[in-house]
PDB file of C-alpha atoms and ligand atoms in Angstrom:
ATOM      1  CA  MET A   1      93.653 116.061 101.184  1.00 69.00           C
ATOM      2  CA  PRO A   2      95.508 115.426 104.468  1.00 80.00           C
ATOM      3  CA  ILE A   3      99.285 115.642 104.292  1.00 90.00           C
ATOM      4  CA  HIS A   4     101.557 112.600 104.522  1.00 97.00           C
ATOM      5  CA  PHE A   5     104.125 111.795 107.236  1.00 97.00           C
ATOM      6  CA  LYS A   6     105.366 108.218 106.874  1.00 96.00           C
ATOM      7  CA  CYS A   7     106.759 108.910 103.403  1.00 97.00           C
ATOM      8  CA  ARG A   8     108.857 111.795 104.688  1.00 97.00           C
ATOM      9  CA  SER A   9     111.037 109.895 107.157  1.00 96.00           C
ATOM     10  CA  ARG A  10     114.740 110.536 106.609  1.00 96.00           C
ATOM     11  CA  LEU A  11     115.935 107.250 105.133  1.00 97.00           C
ATOM     12  CA  TYR A  12     114.198 105.758 102.117  1.00 97.00           C
ATOM     13  CA  PRO A  13     113.269 102.081 102.882  1.00 95.00           C
ATOM     14  CA  ARG A  14     115.798  99.339 101.984  1.00 93.00           C
ATOM     15  CA  SER A  15     118.399 101.931 100.967  1.00 95.00           C
ATOM     16  CA  SER A  16     120.855 104.465 102.317  1.00 96.00           C
ATOM     17  CA  VAL A  17     119.237 107.272 100.319  1.00 97.00           C
ATOM     18  CA  GLU A  18     118.254 110.287 102.404  1.00 98.00           C
ATOM     19  CA  ARG A  19     115.153 112.242 101.541  1.00 98.00           C
ATOM     20  CA  PHE A  20     115.323 115.999 101.135  1.00 98.00           C
ATOM     21  CA  PRO A  21     113.710 117.334 104.340  1.00 98.00           C
ATOM     22  CA  VAL A  22     110.191 118.608 103.657  1.00 97.00           C
ATOM     23  CA  PRO A  23     108.547 120.588 106.478  1.00 96.00           C
ATOM     24  CA  ASP A  24     104.793 120.137 106.978  1.00 96.00           C
ATOM     25  CA  ASP A  25     104.004 123.515 105.481  1.00 96.00           C
ATOM     26  CA  LYS A  26     105.988 122.730 102.307  1.00 97.00           C
ATOM     27  CA  VAL A  27     104.325 119.427 101.438  1.00 97.00           C
ATOM     28  CA  ALA A  28     101.736 120.965  99.098  1.00 97.00           C
ATOM     29  CA  TRP A  29     102.988 121.474  95.546  1.00 97.00           C
ATOM     30  CA  SER A  30     101.127 124.792  95.508  1.00 96.00           C
ATOM     31  CA  THR A  31     103.501 126.145  98.190  1.00 97.00           C
ATOM     32  CA  GLU A  32     106.704 127.549  96.755  1.00 97.00           C
ATOM     33  CA  PHE A  33     109.856 125.719  97.894  1.00 98.00           C
ATOM     34  CA  LYS A  34     112.759 127.079  95.838  1.00 97.00           C
ATOM     35  CA  GLU A  35     115.486 125.135  97.675  1.00 98.00           C
ATOM     36  CA  TYR A  36     113.721 121.799  97.080  1.00 98.00           C
ATOM     37  CA  LYS A  37     116.260 119.409  95.462  1.00 98.00           C
ATOM     38  CA  PRO A  38     115.132 115.823  96.116  1.00 98.00           C
ATOM     39  CA  PRO A  39     117.492 112.972  95.162  1.00 98.00           C
ATOM     40  CA  ILE A  40     116.422 110.714  92.298  1.00 97.00           C
ATOM     41  CA  TYR A  41     116.230 107.056  93.269  1.00 97.00           C
ATOM     42  CA  THR A  42     114.952 103.950  91.563  1.00 95.00           C
ATOM     43  CA  SER A  43     115.984 100.752  93.289  1.00 96.00           C
ATOM     44  CA  PRO A  44     118.093  98.346  91.164  1.00 94.00           C
ATOM     45  CA  SER A  45     115.874  95.561  92.553  1.00 93.00           C
ATOM     46  CA  ILE A  46     112.887  96.594  90.406  1.00 94.00           C
ATOM     47  CA  ARG A  47     114.731  97.059  87.105  1.00 90.00           C
ATOM     48  CA  GLY A  48     113.704  94.488  84.486  1.00 86.00           C
ATOM     49  CA  GLN A  49     111.024  92.900  86.717  1.00 93.00           C
ATOM     50  CA  SER A  50     107.908  91.763  84.853  1.00 90.00           C
ATOM     51  CA  TRP A  51     105.666  93.505  87.410  1.00 92.00           C
ATOM     52  CA  ALA A  52     107.496  96.836  87.095  1.00 95.00           C
ATOM     53  CA  ASP A  53     107.316  99.646  84.521  1.00 96.00           C
ATOM     54  CA  PRO A  54     110.372 100.483  82.422  1.00 95.00           C
ATOM     55  CA  ASP A  55     112.097 103.823  82.944  1.00 94.00           C
ATOM     56  CA  ILE A  56     110.041 106.814  81.807  1.00 93.00           C
ATOM     57  CA  ASP A  57     112.419 107.702  78.962  1.00 91.00           C
ATOM     58  CA  GLU A  58     112.501 104.201  77.465  1.00 93.00           C
ATOM     59  CA  THR A  59     111.335 104.622  73.853  1.00 92.00           C
ATOM     60  CA  ASN A  60     108.645 101.936  73.754  1.00 91.00           C
ATOM     61  CA  PHE A  61     107.153 102.919  77.101  1.00 94.00           C
ATOM     62  CA  LYS A  62     104.000 104.902  76.319  1.00 94.00           C
ATOM     63  CA  PRO A  63     101.977 104.931  79.548  1.00 96.00           C
ATOM     64  CA  LYS A  64      98.430 106.285  79.442  1.00 97.00           C
ATOM     65  CA  TRP A  65      98.345 108.411  82.581  1.00 98.00           C
ATOM     66  CA  ASN A  66      95.072 108.862  84.430  1.00 98.00           C
ATOM     67  CA  SER A  67      93.480 105.943  82.601  1.00 97.00           C
ATOM     68  CA  ILE A  68      93.163 102.181  82.507  1.00 95.00           C
ATOM     69  CA  ASP A  69      96.245 101.378  80.434  1.00 93.00           C
ATOM     70  CA  GLU A  70      95.600  97.931  78.918  1.00 91.00           C
ATOM     71  CA  ASN A  71      95.365  95.908  82.146  1.00 91.00           C
ATOM     72  CA  VAL A  72      97.255  98.327  84.401  1.00 94.00           C
ATOM     73  CA  ASN A  73      95.162 100.822  86.322  1.00 96.00           C
ATOM     74  CA  ARG A  74      96.930 104.207  86.137  1.00 97.00           C
ATOM     75  CA  GLU A  75      93.920 106.065  87.506  1.00 98.00           C
ATOM     76  CA  SER A  76      94.038 107.565  90.967  1.00 98.00           C
ATOM     77  CA  TYR A  77      91.206 107.372  93.500  1.00 98.00           C
ATOM     78  CA  THR A  78      92.171 110.908  94.472  1.00 97.00           C
ATOM     79  CA  GLY A  79      91.146 112.311  91.077  1.00 97.00           C
ATOM     80  CA  SER A  80      93.305 113.370  88.158  1.00 98.00           C
ATOM     81  CA  TYR A  81      97.004 113.714  89.024  1.00 98.00           C
ATOM     82  CA  GLU A  82      99.393 116.034  87.237  1.00 98.00           C
ATOM     83  CA  VAL A  83     102.155 114.901  84.909  1.00 97.00           C
ATOM     84  CA  VAL A  84     105.108 117.288  84.821  1.00 96.00           C
ATOM     85  CA  ASN A  85     107.924 116.838  82.285  1.00 94.00           C
ATOM     86  CA  GLY A  86     106.661 113.310  81.699  1.00 95.00           C
ATOM     87  CA  TYR A  87     106.608 112.365  85.396  1.00 97.00           C
ATOM     88  CA  PRO A  88     103.374 111.798  87.350  1.00 98.00           C
ATOM     89  CA  LEU A  89     103.186 113.890  90.520  1.00 98.00           C
ATOM     90  CA  ASN A  90     102.249 112.555  93.962  1.00 98.00           C
ATOM     91  CA  PRO A  91      98.719 113.925  94.579  1.00 98.00           C
ATOM     92  CA  VAL A  92      99.375 114.697  98.254  1.00 98.00           C
ATOM     93  CA  GLY A  93     102.617 116.549  97.689  1.00 98.00           C
ATOM     94  CA  ARG A  94     106.371 116.435  98.222  1.00 98.00           C
ATOM     95  CA  THR A  95     108.055 113.374  99.750  1.00 98.00           C
ATOM     96  CA  GLY A  96     111.704 114.485  99.499  1.00 98.00           C
ATOM     97  CA  ILE A  97     112.611 111.905  96.847  1.00 98.00           C
ATOM     98  CA  CYS A  98     112.012 111.472  93.069  1.00 98.00           C
ATOM     99  CA  GLY A  99     112.008 108.367  90.912  1.00 96.00           C
ATOM    100  CA  ARG A 100     110.140 105.231  91.851  1.00 96.00           C
ATOM    101  CA  GLY A 101     112.176 103.987  94.782  1.00 97.00           C
ATOM    102  CA  VAL A 102     111.161 100.359  95.265  1.00 97.00           C
ATOM    103  CA  LEU A 103     107.684 100.766  93.764  1.00 98.00           C
ATOM    104  CA  GLY A 104     107.071  99.062  90.427  1.00 97.00           C
ATOM    105  CA  ARG A 105     104.755 101.577  88.814  1.00 97.00           C
ATOM    106  CA  TRP A 106     105.145 105.227  88.028  1.00 98.00           C
ATOM    107  CA  GLY A 107     102.142 107.067  89.429  1.00 98.00           C
ATOM    108  CA  PRO A 108      99.615 105.065  91.461  1.00 98.00           C
ATOM    109  CA  ASN A 109     100.546 101.559  92.625  1.00 98.00           C
ATOM    110  CA  HIS A 110      97.275  99.812  93.380  1.00 98.00           C
ATOM    111  CA  ALA A 111      96.821  97.485  96.341  1.00 98.00           C
ATOM    112  CA  ALA A 112      93.956  95.947  98.307  1.00 98.00           C
ATOM    113  CA  ASP A 113      93.635  95.425 102.058  1.00 98.00           C
ATOM    114  CA  PRO A 114      91.361  92.993 103.937  1.00 98.00           C
ATOM    115  CA  VAL A 115      90.151  93.978 107.419  1.00 98.00           C
ATOM    116  CA  VAL A 116      88.788  90.807 109.020  1.00 98.00           C
ATOM    117  CA  THR A 117      86.941  91.584 112.263  1.00 97.00           C
ATOM    118  CA  ARG A 118      85.141  89.905 115.158  1.00 97.00           C
ATOM    119  CA  TRP A 119      84.048  90.831 118.712  1.00 95.00           C
ATOM    120  CA  LYS A 120      86.029  89.722 121.732  1.00 93.00           C
ATOM    121  CA  TYR A 121      83.749  89.307 124.742  1.00 88.00           C
ATOM    122  CA  ASN A 122      84.876  89.679 128.301  1.00 79.00           C
ATOM    123  CA  GLU A 123      84.394  86.165 129.663  1.00 76.00           C
ATOM    124  CA  THR A 124      84.241  87.097 133.327  1.00 77.00           C
ATOM    125  CA  ASP A 125      81.940  90.071 132.846  1.00 73.00           C
ATOM    126  CA  ILE A 126      79.617  89.748 129.866  1.00 72.00           C
ATOM    127  CA  GLN A 127      78.034  93.101 130.777  1.00 76.00           C
ATOM    128  CA  LYS A 128      81.249  94.753 129.631  1.00 81.00           C
ATOM    129  CA  LYS A 129      81.390  96.132 126.103  1.00 87.00           C
ATOM    130  CA  PRO A 130      83.046  93.700 123.704  1.00 91.00           C
ATOM    131  CA  ILE A 131      86.293  94.749 121.998  1.00 94.00           C
ATOM    132  CA  LEU A 132      86.525  94.780 118.201  1.00 96.00           C
ATOM    133  CA  GLN A 133      89.482  92.723 116.937  1.00 97.00           C
ATOM    134  CA  PHE A 134      91.078  92.459 113.505  1.00 98.00           C
ATOM    135  CA  ILE A 135      93.657  90.142 111.935  1.00 98.00           C
ATOM    136  CA  ALA A 136      97.065  91.776 111.590  1.00 98.00           C
ATOM    137  CA  ILE A 137     100.258  90.489 110.029  1.00 98.00           C
ATOM    138  CA  LYS A 138     103.829  91.426 110.861  1.00 98.00           C
ATOM    139  CA  ARG A 139     105.652  92.686 107.779  1.00 97.00           C
ATOM    140  CA  ARG A 140     109.016  91.178 107.001  1.00 96.00           C
ATOM    141  CA  ASP A 141     110.370  94.434 105.512  1.00 93.00           C
ATOM    142  CA  THR A 142     109.773  96.840 108.408  1.00 94.00           C
ATOM    143  CA  GLY A 143     108.760  94.525 111.252  1.00 96.00           C
ATOM    144  CA  GLU A 144     105.597  96.571 111.749  1.00 97.00           C
ATOM    145  CA  TRP A 145     102.091  95.172 112.231  1.00 98.00           C
ATOM    146  CA  ALA A 146      99.881  95.792 109.216  1.00 98.00           C
ATOM    147  CA  LEU A 147      96.819  94.752 107.276  1.00 98.00           C
ATOM    148  CA  PRO A 148      97.521  91.604 105.226  1.00 98.00           C
ATOM    149  CA  GLY A 149      97.243  93.498 101.931  1.00 98.00           C
ATOM    150  CA  GLY A 150      99.113  93.407  98.670  1.00 97.00           C
ATOM    151  CA  MET A 151      99.424  94.623  95.121  1.00 97.00           C
ATOM    152  CA  VAL A 152      96.704  94.166  92.532  1.00 96.00           C
ATOM    153  CA  ASP A 153      97.980  91.933  89.719  1.00 94.00           C
ATOM    154  CA  PRO A 154      97.455  93.247  86.154  1.00 92.00           C
ATOM    155  CA  GLY A 155      93.840  92.572  85.182  1.00 91.00           C
ATOM    156  CA  GLU A 156      92.899  91.288  88.643  1.00 94.00           C
ATOM    157  CA  LYS A 157      89.701  92.549  90.334  1.00 95.00           C
ATOM    158  CA  VAL A 158      90.594  94.555  93.447  1.00 96.00           C
ATOM    159  CA  ALA A 159      88.117  92.653  95.620  1.00 95.00           C
ATOM    160  CA  ALA A 160      89.790  89.396  94.552  1.00 96.00           C
ATOM    161  CA  THR A 161      93.213  90.796  95.476  1.00 97.00           C
ATOM    162  CA  ALA A 162      92.057  91.483  99.039  1.00 97.00           C
ATOM    163  CA  ILE A 163      90.942  87.875  99.507  1.00 96.00           C
ATOM    164  CA  ARG A 164      93.977  86.370  97.749  1.00 96.00           C
ATOM    165  CA  GLU A 165      96.412  88.429  99.837  1.00 97.00           C
ATOM    166  CA  PHE A 166      94.572  87.487 103.021  1.00 97.00           C
ATOM    167  CA  GLN A 167      94.954  83.826 102.148  1.00 95.00           C
ATOM    168  CA  GLU A 168      98.639  84.222 101.220  1.00 96.00           C
ATOM    169  CA  GLU A 169      99.761  86.337 104.169  1.00 97.00           C
ATOM    170  CA  ALA A 170      97.444  85.292 107.012  1.00 97.00           C
ATOM    171  CA  LEU A 171      96.818  81.628 106.074  1.00 94.00           C
ATOM    172  CA  ASN A 172     100.007  80.786 104.167  1.00 95.00           C
ATOM    173  CA  ALA A 173      97.919  79.612 101.196  1.00 93.00           C
ATOM    174  CA  LEU A 174     100.961  79.551  98.899  1.00 92.00           C
ATOM    175  CA  GLU A 175     102.119  76.475 100.798  1.00 94.00           C
ATOM    176  CA  ALA A 176      98.732  74.922 101.565  1.00 89.00           C
ATOM    177  CA  SER A 177      97.724  71.410 100.533  1.00 90.00           C
ATOM    178  CA  ASP A 178      94.724  70.726  98.278  1.00 90.00           C
ATOM    179  CA  GLU A 179      92.891  69.447 101.330  1.00 89.00           C
ATOM    180  CA  ILE A 180      93.295  72.775 103.115  1.00 88.00           C
ATOM    181  CA  LYS A 181      92.234  74.656  99.984  1.00 88.00           C
ATOM    182  CA  ASN A 182      89.035  72.601  99.948  1.00 90.00           C
ATOM    183  CA  VAL A 183      88.354  73.504 103.561  1.00 88.00           C
ATOM    184  CA  TRP A 184      88.671  77.153 102.555  1.00 88.00           C
ATOM    185  CA  LYS A 185      86.059  76.669  99.824  1.00 87.00           C
ATOM    186  CA  GLN A 186      83.583  74.921 102.099  1.00 90.00           C
ATOM    187  CA  LYS A 187      83.957  76.953 105.264  1.00 90.00           C
ATOM    188  CA  PHE A 188      85.082  80.421 104.279  1.00 94.00           C
ATOM    189  CA  GLU A 189      84.517  81.232 100.615  1.00 93.00           C
ATOM    190  CA  HIS A 190      80.958  82.398 101.137  1.00 94.00           C
ATOM    191  CA  PHE A 191      81.873  84.608 104.110  1.00 96.00           C
ATOM    192  CA  PHE A 192      84.674  86.269 102.158  1.00 96.00           C
ATOM    193  CA  SER A 193      82.424  86.929  99.167  1.00 93.00           C
ATOM    194  CA  ASN A 194      80.550  89.505 101.280  1.00 88.00           C
ATOM    195  CA  GLY A 195      83.142  92.220 101.845  1.00 95.00           C
ATOM    196  CA  ASN A 196      82.209  95.790 102.664  1.00 97.00           C
ATOM    197  CA  LYS A 197      84.258  98.506 100.964  1.00 97.00           C
ATOM    198  CA  ILE A 198      85.524 100.748 103.746  1.00 97.00           C
ATOM    199  CA  TYR A 199      88.115 102.946 102.054  1.00 97.00           C
ATOM    200  CA  SER A 200      89.586 103.678  98.658  1.00 97.00           C
ATOM    201  CA  GLY A 201      92.363 106.183  98.221  1.00 97.00           C
ATOM    202  CA  TYR A 202      95.931 107.210  98.921  1.00 98.00           C
ATOM    203  CA  VAL A 203      98.109 105.315 101.416  1.00 98.00           C
ATOM    204  CA  ASP A 204     100.817 107.170 103.348  1.00 98.00           C
ATOM    205  CA  ASP A 205     103.301 104.353 102.651  1.00 98.00           C
ATOM    206  CA  PRO A 206     107.016 104.765 103.524  1.00 97.00           C
ATOM    207  CA  ARG A 207     107.870 103.674  99.940  1.00 98.00           C
ATOM    208  CA  ASN A 208     106.054 106.611  98.305  1.00 98.00           C
ATOM    209  CA  THR A 209     108.006 109.118  96.249  1.00 98.00           C
ATOM    210  CA  ASP A 210     107.185 112.302  94.339  1.00 98.00           C
ATOM    211  CA  ASN A 211     106.462 110.183  91.245  1.00 98.00           C
ATOM    212  CA  ALA A 212     105.134 106.869  92.618  1.00 98.00           C
ATOM    213  CA  TRP A 213     102.732 106.170  95.457  1.00 98.00           C
ATOM    214  CA  MET A 214     100.483 103.518  96.995  1.00 98.00           C
ATOM    215  CA  GLU A 215      96.700 103.523  96.775  1.00 98.00           C
ATOM    216  CA  THR A 216      94.380 100.905  98.178  1.00 98.00           C
ATOM    217  CA  VAL A 217      90.836  99.652  98.463  1.00 98.00           C
ATOM    218  CA  ALA A 218      90.115  98.216 101.899  1.00 98.00           C
ATOM    219  CA  TYR A 219      87.310  95.744 102.509  1.00 98.00           C
ATOM    220  CA  ASN A 220      85.873  94.777 105.852  1.00 98.00           C
ATOM    221  CA  PHE A 221      84.889  91.147 106.383  1.00 98.00           C
ATOM    222  CA  HIS A 222      82.999  91.194 109.672  1.00 97.00           C
ATOM    223  CA  ASP A 223      81.800  88.130 111.561  1.00 97.00           C
ATOM    224  CA  GLU A 224      79.231  89.325 114.111  1.00 94.00           C
ATOM    225  CA  THR A 225      79.103  86.038 116.058  1.00 93.00           C
ATOM    226  CA  GLY A 226      82.718  85.093 115.405  1.00 94.00           C
ATOM    227  CA  SER A 227      81.802  81.489 114.695  1.00 94.00           C
ATOM    228  CA  ILE A 228      83.202  81.503 111.155  1.00 95.00           C
ATOM    229  CA  VAL A 229      86.440  83.482 111.510  1.00 96.00           C
ATOM    230  CA  SER A 230      87.389  81.792 114.762  1.00 92.00           C
ATOM    231  CA  ALA A 231      87.863  78.608 112.738  1.00 92.00           C
ATOM    232  CA  LEU A 232      90.553  80.223 110.560  1.00 94.00           C
ATOM    233  CA  GLN A 233      93.937  78.541 111.035  1.00 93.00           C
ATOM    234  CA  LEU A 234      96.176  81.598 111.117  1.00 96.00           C
ATOM    235  CA  GLN A 235      99.666  81.018 109.757  1.00 96.00           C
ATOM    236  CA  ALA A 236     101.952  83.747 108.392  1.00 97.00           C
ATOM    237  CA  GLY A 237     102.970  83.347 104.779  1.00 96.00           C
ATOM    238  CA  ASP A 238     104.698  85.062 101.852  1.00 94.00           C
ATOM    239  CA  ASP A 239     106.194  88.354 103.088  1.00 94.00           C
ATOM    240  CA  ALA A 240     104.478  88.138 106.496  1.00 97.00           C
ATOM    241  CA  VAL A 241     106.446  86.801 109.474  1.00 97.00           C
ATOM    242  CA  GLY A 242     103.652  86.866 112.056  1.00 98.00           C
ATOM    243  CA  VAL A 243      99.879  86.878 112.223  1.00 98.00           C
ATOM    244  CA  GLN A 244      97.407  87.376 115.069  1.00 98.00           C
ATOM    245  CA  TRP A 245      94.103  88.825 116.257  1.00 97.00           C
ATOM    246  CA  VAL A 246      94.688  92.335 117.588  1.00 97.00           C
ATOM    247  CA  ASP A 247      92.368  94.448 119.807  1.00 96.00           C
ATOM    248  CA  ILE A 248      91.435  97.749 118.208  1.00 96.00           C
ATOM    249  CA  THR A 249      92.516 100.335 120.757  1.00 94.00           C
ATOM    250  CA  GLN A 250      93.520 103.980 120.602  1.00 91.00           C
ATOM    251  CA  ASP A 251      97.237 103.257 121.028  1.00 93.00           C
ATOM    252  CA  LEU A 252      97.504 100.899 118.030  1.00 95.00           C
ATOM    253  CA  ASN A 253     100.610 101.421 115.913  1.00 96.00           C
ATOM    254  CA  LEU A 254     100.393 100.134 112.375  1.00 97.00           C
ATOM    255  CA  TYR A 255     102.311 100.247 109.099  1.00 97.00           C
ATOM    256  CA  ALA A 256     101.682 103.171 106.710  1.00 95.00           C
ATOM    257  CA  SER A 257      98.197 104.687 107.221  1.00 95.00           C
ATOM    258  CA  HIS A 258      96.589 101.364 108.124  1.00 97.00           C
ATOM    259  CA  LYS A 259      95.500 102.767 111.486  1.00 97.00           C
ATOM    260  CA  ASP A 260      93.162 105.200 109.705  1.00 96.00           C
ATOM    261  CA  ILE A 261      91.593 102.304 107.800  1.00 97.00           C
ATOM    262  CA  VAL A 262      91.174 100.215 110.952  1.00 97.00           C
ATOM    263  CA  ASN A 263      89.689 103.244 112.731  1.00 97.00           C
ATOM    264  CA  ALA A 264      87.152 103.665 109.940  1.00 97.00           C
ATOM    265  CA  VAL A 265      86.078 100.047 110.444  1.00 97.00           C
ATOM    266  CA  TYR A 266      85.915 100.588 114.210  1.00 97.00           C
ATOM    267  CA  THR A 267      83.729 103.702 113.854  1.00 96.00           C
ATOM    268  CA  LYS A 268      81.368 101.851 111.564  1.00 95.00           C
ATOM    269  CA  HIS A 269      80.821  98.998 114.028  1.00 94.00           C
ATOM    270  CA  ARG A 270      80.623 101.250 117.093  1.00 86.00           C
ATOM    271  CA  SER A 271      77.868 103.448 115.696  1.00 76.00           C
TER     272      SER A 271
HETATM  273  C1  RP5 B   1     100.286  99.315 101.607  1.00 63.62           C
HETATM  274  O1  RP5 B   1     101.200  98.349 101.123  1.00 63.62           O
HETATM  275  C2  RP5 B   1      98.938  98.819 101.186  1.00 63.62           C
HETATM  276  O2  RP5 B   1      97.932  99.351 102.019  1.00 63.62           O
HETATM  277  C3  RP5 B   1      99.086  97.308 101.273  1.00 63.62           C
HETATM  278  O3  RP5 B   1      98.806  96.867 102.581  1.00 63.62           O
HETATM  279  C4  RP5 B   1     100.570  97.079 101.010  1.00 63.62           C
HETATM  280  C5  RP5 B   1     100.865  96.461  99.676  1.00 63.62           C
HETATM  281  O4  RP5 B   1     102.242  96.258  99.514  1.00 63.62           O
HETATM  282  P1  RP5 B   1     102.975  94.885  99.835  1.00 63.62           P
HETATM  283  O5  RP5 B   1     102.359  94.328 101.100  1.00 63.62           O
HETATM  284  O6  RP5 B   1     102.728  93.967  98.679  1.00 63.62           O
HETATM  285  O7  RP5 B   1     104.404  95.227 100.025  1.00 63.62           O
HETATM  286  O8  RP5 B   1     100.559 100.573 101.131  1.00 63.62           O
HETATM  287 MG1   MG B   2     101.429  89.725  99.531  1.00 63.62          MG
HETATM  288 MG1   MG B   3     101.585  92.470 101.556  1.00 63.62          MG
END
């Protein structure tokens, strides 16, 4: 598995906690790192939240690691992860911090990401190759551009999460009128029922820790002619503060490992 970078930056997000520095060659758990003493951090903001796990040592917390635990998926797309002294271990390796940080679940935290794409044609020179574009949102927490993804609710189908999060973050569906919701049904529901799974696995998310990490399933919703998606009324919602069509180019900078996902979509449509 490739190593992670974004979850080794010095400061842990939304905190003043500093990660223990982990050099590239010490990321793998199989490499000895005797001096490794990561701080333990679980954000007070997640304690007692309905969507978050209790602390590991809480007596009635009996998580079933590496399995579907009632309606919470504690399986990893990367295969079976290790549990050491009761704590699940990040399958990629060291992050410089223990605990859950701001993530709700111990072990894998499952998300879904929609990659909505269309071609942008050069109007003055139609002989020119069209550029593939996707819909990006600007995240409130880091200010970075990202896929409009989000966490899978307990019991929710991952494919449904991708579409729900797209509507919430890129169309502001949480504040939409019934009329607008009807338009969605008539114009877009069918298009969005035909997603193409492009990736499932680990996300190099800045919130990851040694004991909690993000995983996602990304779906591509591609409109070859652009006639359907061009009618979408983009409006940022929920924890997004911006939304727009973005050209897929080599110098794209995106949140977490979203660039790898977008590149996978690009490669698929280019070949
Ligand atoms: C990323 O965080 C996932 O790929 C997904 O885009 C996102 C889910 O977290 P929130 O947007 O709900 O914060 O790792
Ligand atoms: Mg969301
Ligand atoms: Mg989100």
